[in-house]
């Protein structure tokens, strides 16, 4: 099981509370209390823990966080993906959010898109994601990943 706070600390991201006051394990409640940047750091730590190579991160003007990842980086043809955490003031994703991200993905050569919306996706947003072949990640998926 990936211990998220240990993974973040080992990856050199945020200085976290040490000792007896350090949080143990992970829960949906704990994840919802993380600030937006820590959620992005957690996403990057999950990707790194899965053996992917990370590209740089960018905090966009709308408050979203975008980063690149390379799956199977040591293979002859690593796969590239753009990963985006929806803007901090949009806990969930709307169709407009998905459409905007889809245009970013399509303007990037040979990349697939992964959109993270901890609060979920509206039915119309899910439909848009399916049309554009965007993988969707919600808080429940974070929990599945962290508990393995």
PDB file of C-alpha atoms in Angstrom:
ATOM      1  CA  UNK A   1       0.000   0.000   0.000  1.00  0.00           C
ATOM      2  CA  UNK A   2       1.282   3.440  -0.917  1.00  0.00           C
ATOM      3  CA  UNK A   3       1.609   5.608   2.182  1.00  0.00           C
ATOM      4  CA  UNK A   4       0.853   9.020   0.649  1.00  0.00           C
ATOM      5  CA  UNK A   5       2.597  11.223   3.196  1.00  0.00           C
ATOM      6  CA  UNK A   6       5.744   9.110   3.188  1.00  0.00           C
ATOM      7  CA  UNK A   7       5.718   9.083  -0.622  1.00  0.00           C
ATOM      8  CA  UNK A   8       5.395  12.865  -0.720  1.00  0.00           C
ATOM      9  CA  UNK A   9       8.224  13.356   1.776  1.00  0.00           C
ATOM     10  CA  UNK A  10      10.523  10.898  -0.036  1.00  0.00           C
ATOM     11  CA  UNK A  11       9.771  12.597  -3.354  1.00  0.00           C
ATOM     12  CA  UNK A  12      10.919  15.878  -1.813  1.00  0.00           C
ATOM     13  CA  UNK A  13       7.593  17.653  -2.108  1.00  0.00           C
ATOM     14  CA  UNK A  14       6.143  19.200   1.041  1.00  0.00           C
ATOM     15  CA  UNK A  15       7.506  19.324   4.548  1.00  0.00           C
ATOM     16  CA  UNK A  16       4.988  17.306   6.531  1.00  0.00           C
ATOM     17  CA  UNK A  17       4.392  16.889  10.239  1.00  0.00           C
ATOM     18  CA  UNK A  18       6.732  14.329  11.765  1.00  0.00           C
ATOM     19  CA  UNK A  19       6.438  12.036  14.771  1.00  0.00           C
ATOM     20  CA  UNK A  20       3.300  11.349  16.792  1.00  0.00           C
ATOM     21  CA  UNK A  21       1.369  14.176  15.148  1.00  0.00           C
ATOM     22  CA  UNK A  22       1.913  12.804  11.632  1.00  0.00           C
ATOM     23  CA  UNK A  23      -1.268  11.490  10.005  1.00  0.00           C
ATOM     24  CA  UNK A  24      -1.456   7.722   9.683  1.00  0.00           C
ATOM     25  CA  UNK A  25      -2.996   6.112   6.619  1.00  0.00           C
ATOM     26  CA  UNK A  26      -5.383   7.845   4.298  1.00  0.00           C
ATOM     27  CA  UNK A  27      -9.107   8.535   4.187  1.00  0.00           C
ATOM     28  CA  UNK A  28     -11.484  10.428   1.914  1.00  0.00           C
ATOM     29  CA  UNK A  29     -11.970  12.959   4.709  1.00  0.00           C
ATOM     30  CA  UNK A  30      -8.227  13.521   4.974  1.00  0.00           C
ATOM     31  CA  UNK A  31      -7.874  13.949   1.222  1.00  0.00           C
ATOM     32  CA  UNK A  32     -10.649  16.549   1.106  1.00  0.00           C
ATOM     33  CA  UNK A  33      -8.769  18.560   3.730  1.00  0.00           C
ATOM     34  CA  UNK A  34      -5.589  18.789   1.659  1.00  0.00           C
ATOM     35  CA  UNK A  35      -4.957  22.108  -0.022  1.00  0.00           C
ATOM     36  CA  UNK A  36      -4.995  22.130  -3.815  1.00  0.00           C
ATOM     37  CA  UNK A  37      -1.238  22.070  -4.270  1.00  0.00           C
ATOM     38  CA  UNK A  38      -0.896  19.059  -1.971  1.00  0.00           C
ATOM     39  CA  UNK A  39      -3.523  17.217  -4.059  1.00  0.00           C
ATOM     40  CA  UNK A  40      -1.383  17.925  -7.115  1.00  0.00           C
ATOM     41  CA  UNK A  41       1.736  16.751  -5.249  1.00  0.00           C
ATOM     42  CA  UNK A  42      -0.096  13.593  -4.238  1.00  0.00           C
ATOM     43  CA  UNK A  43      -1.037  12.940  -7.873  1.00  0.00           C
ATOM     44  CA  UNK A  44       2.612  13.368  -8.883  1.00  0.00           C
ATOM     45  CA  UNK A  45       3.736  11.015  -6.078  1.00  0.00           C
ATOM     46  CA  UNK A  46       1.224   8.360  -7.219  1.00  0.00           C
ATOM     47  CA  UNK A  47       2.522   8.636 -10.786  1.00  0.00           C
ATOM     48  CA  UNK A  48       6.152   8.377  -9.653  1.00  0.00           C
ATOM     49  CA  UNK A  49       5.312   5.421  -7.395  1.00  0.00           C
ATOM     50  CA  UNK A  50       3.779   3.666 -10.414  1.00  0.00           C
ATOM     51  CA  UNK A  51       7.176   3.841 -12.148  1.00  0.00           C
ATOM     52  CA  UNK A  52       6.387   6.658 -14.540  1.00  0.00           C
ATOM     53  CA  UNK A  53       8.755   9.495 -15.285  1.00  0.00           C
ATOM     54  CA  UNK A  54       7.478  12.963 -14.407  1.00  0.00           C
ATOM     55  CA  UNK A  55       7.668  16.098 -16.492  1.00  0.00           C
ATOM     56  CA  UNK A  56       7.443  19.585 -15.065  1.00  0.00           C
ATOM     57  CA  UNK A  57       4.349  20.984 -13.367  1.00  0.00           C
ATOM     58  CA  UNK A  58       2.609  24.223 -14.218  1.00  0.00           C
ATOM     59  CA  UNK A  59       0.000  26.067 -12.192  1.00  0.00           C
ATOM     60  CA  UNK A  60      -2.262  27.611 -14.818  1.00  0.00           C
ATOM     61  CA  UNK A  61      -3.934  31.029 -14.640  1.00  0.00           C
ATOM     62  CA  UNK A  62      -7.294  29.419 -13.802  1.00  0.00           C
ATOM     63  CA  UNK A  63      -5.817  27.646 -10.757  1.00  0.00           C
ATOM     64  CA  UNK A  64      -5.543  24.210 -12.353  1.00  0.00           C
ATOM     65  CA  UNK A  65      -2.316  22.195 -12.165  1.00  0.00           C
ATOM     66  CA  UNK A  66      -0.931  20.490 -15.266  1.00  0.00           C
ATOM     67  CA  UNK A  67       1.984  18.068 -15.529  1.00  0.00           C
ATOM     68  CA  UNK A  68       3.347  15.534 -17.989  1.00  0.00           C
ATOM     69  CA  UNK A  69       4.101  11.910 -17.306  1.00  0.00           C
ATOM     70  CA  UNK A  70       5.860   9.256 -19.339  1.00  0.00           C
ATOM     71  CA  UNK A  71       4.659   5.683 -18.996  1.00  0.00           C
ATOM     72  CA  UNK A  72       7.219   2.921 -19.539  1.00  0.00           C
ATOM     73  CA  UNK A  73      10.027   5.513 -19.793  1.00  0.00           C
ATOM     74  CA  UNK A  74      12.738   2.923 -20.433  1.00  0.00           C
ATOM     75  CA  UNK A  75      10.929   1.310 -23.369  1.00  0.00           C
ATOM     76  CA  UNK A  76      11.670   2.136 -26.992  1.00  0.00           C
ATOM     77  CA  UNK A  77       8.402   4.044 -27.253  1.00  0.00           C
ATOM     78  CA  UNK A  78       7.371   5.584 -23.924  1.00  0.00           C
ATOM     79  CA  UNK A  79       3.785   6.829 -23.814  1.00  0.00           C
ATOM     80  CA  UNK A  80       3.178  10.434 -22.870  1.00  0.00           C
ATOM     81  CA  UNK A  81       0.199  11.717 -20.928  1.00  0.00           C
ATOM     82  CA  UNK A  82      -0.901  15.115 -19.731  1.00  0.00           C
ATOM     83  CA  UNK A  83      -2.379  15.054 -16.240  1.00  0.00           C
ATOM     84  CA  UNK A  84      -4.485  17.947 -15.022  1.00  0.00           C
ATOM     85  CA  UNK A  85      -6.080  18.693 -11.667  1.00  0.00           C
ATOM     86  CA  UNK A  86      -9.165  20.859 -12.231  1.00  0.00           C
ATOM     87  CA  UNK A  87      -9.033  24.495 -11.042  1.00  0.00           C
ATOM     88  CA  UNK A  88      -8.985  24.940  -7.268  1.00  0.00           C
ATOM     89  CA  UNK A  89     -12.402  26.641  -7.279  1.00  0.00           C
ATOM     90  CA  UNK A  90     -14.008  23.799  -9.285  1.00  0.00           C
ATOM     91  CA  UNK A  91     -13.990  20.760  -7.014  1.00  0.00           C
ATOM     92  CA  UNK A  92     -15.816  18.908  -9.807  1.00  0.00           C
ATOM     93  CA  UNK A  93     -15.560  19.038 -13.586  1.00  0.00           C
ATOM     94  CA  UNK A  94     -18.009  20.579 -16.031  1.00  0.00           C
ATOM     95  CA  UNK A  95     -18.209  19.931 -19.775  1.00  0.00           C
ATOM     96  CA  UNK A  96     -16.364  23.238 -20.359  1.00  0.00           C
ATOM     97  CA  UNK A  97     -13.486  22.036 -18.139  1.00  0.00           C
ATOM     98  CA  UNK A  98     -13.237  18.792 -20.110  1.00  0.00           C
ATOM     99  CA  UNK A  99     -13.435  20.567 -23.483  1.00  0.00           C
ATOM    100  CA  UNK A 100     -10.656  22.987 -22.499  1.00  0.00           C
ATOM    101  CA  UNK A 101      -8.415  20.137 -21.349  1.00  0.00           C
ATOM    102  CA  UNK A 102      -9.212  18.117 -24.490  1.00  0.00           C
ATOM    103  CA  UNK A 103      -7.942  20.987 -26.641  1.00  0.00           C
ATOM    104  CA  UNK A 104      -4.717  21.084 -24.578  1.00  0.00           C
ATOM    105  CA  UNK A 105      -4.259  17.332 -25.013  1.00  0.00           C
ATOM    106  CA  UNK A 106      -4.979  17.422 -28.743  1.00  0.00           C
ATOM    107  CA  UNK A 107      -2.434  20.210 -29.237  1.00  0.00           C
ATOM    108  CA  UNK A 108       0.226  18.015 -27.611  1.00  0.00           C
ATOM    109  CA  UNK A 109       1.755  15.448 -29.898  1.00  0.00           C
ATOM    110  CA  UNK A 110       1.172  11.755 -29.133  1.00  0.00           C
ATOM    111  CA  UNK A 111      -0.317  12.319 -25.686  1.00  0.00           C
ATOM    112  CA  UNK A 112      -3.341  11.074 -23.863  1.00  0.00           C
ATOM    113  CA  UNK A 113      -5.172  13.020 -21.194  1.00  0.00           C
ATOM    114  CA  UNK A 114      -5.976  12.288 -17.561  1.00  0.00           C
ATOM    115  CA  UNK A 115      -8.255  14.782 -15.815  1.00  0.00           C
ATOM    116  CA  UNK A 116      -8.516  14.725 -12.019  1.00  0.00           C
ATOM    117  CA  UNK A 117     -11.670  16.176 -10.458  1.00  0.00           C
ATOM    118  CA  UNK A 118     -11.886  15.130  -6.800  1.00  0.00           C
ATOM    119  CA  UNK A 119     -15.556  16.138  -6.604  1.00  0.00           C
ATOM    120  CA  UNK A 120     -16.494  14.144  -9.671  1.00  0.00           C
ATOM    121  CA  UNK A 121     -17.802  14.867 -13.133  1.00  0.00           C
ATOM    122  CA  UNK A 122     -21.268  15.929 -14.245  1.00  0.00           C
ATOM    123  CA  UNK A 123     -22.937  13.445 -16.610  1.00  0.00           C
ATOM    124  CA  UNK A 124     -22.320  15.866 -19.503  1.00  0.00           C
ATOM    125  CA  UNK A 125     -18.654  16.180 -18.483  1.00  0.00           C
ATOM    126  CA  UNK A 126     -18.285  12.385 -18.436  1.00  0.00           C
ATOM    127  CA  UNK A 127     -19.845  12.228 -21.898  1.00  0.00           C
ATOM    128  CA  UNK A 128     -17.400  14.886 -23.171  1.00  0.00           C
ATOM    129  CA  UNK A 129     -14.485  12.985 -21.605  1.00  0.00           C
ATOM    130  CA  UNK A 130     -15.554   9.778 -23.349  1.00  0.00           C
ATOM    131  CA  UNK A 131     -15.871  11.583 -26.686  1.00  0.00           C
ATOM    132  CA  UNK A 132     -12.341  12.983 -26.347  1.00  0.00           C
ATOM    133  CA  UNK A 133     -10.836   9.805 -24.837  1.00  0.00           C
ATOM    134  CA  UNK A 134      -9.925  11.619 -21.620  1.00  0.00           C
ATOM    135  CA  UNK A 135      -9.399   9.371 -18.586  1.00  0.00           C
ATOM    136  CA  UNK A 136     -11.296  10.658 -15.555  1.00  0.00           C
ATOM    137  CA  UNK A 137     -10.109  10.380 -11.939  1.00  0.00           C
ATOM    138  CA  UNK A 138     -12.253  11.203  -8.892  1.00  0.00           C
ATOM    139  CA  UNK A 139     -11.615  11.098  -5.133  1.00  0.00           C
ATOM    140  CA  UNK A 140     -12.833   7.486  -4.937  1.00  0.00           C
ATOM    141  CA  UNK A 141     -10.118   6.498  -7.443  1.00  0.00           C
ATOM    142  CA  UNK A 142      -7.449   8.260  -5.338  1.00  0.00           C
ATOM    143  CA  UNK A 143      -8.616   6.113  -2.408  1.00  0.00           C
ATOM    144  CA  UNK A 144      -8.390   2.891  -4.466  1.00  0.00           C
ATOM    145  CA  UNK A 145      -4.844   3.721  -5.559  1.00  0.00           C
ATOM    146  CA  UNK A 146      -3.715   4.658  -2.066  1.00  0.00           C
ATOM    147  CA  UNK A 147      -5.133   1.528  -0.453  1.00  0.00           C
ATOM    148  CA  UNK A 148      -3.158  -0.864  -2.667  1.00  0.00           C
TER     149      UNK A 148
END
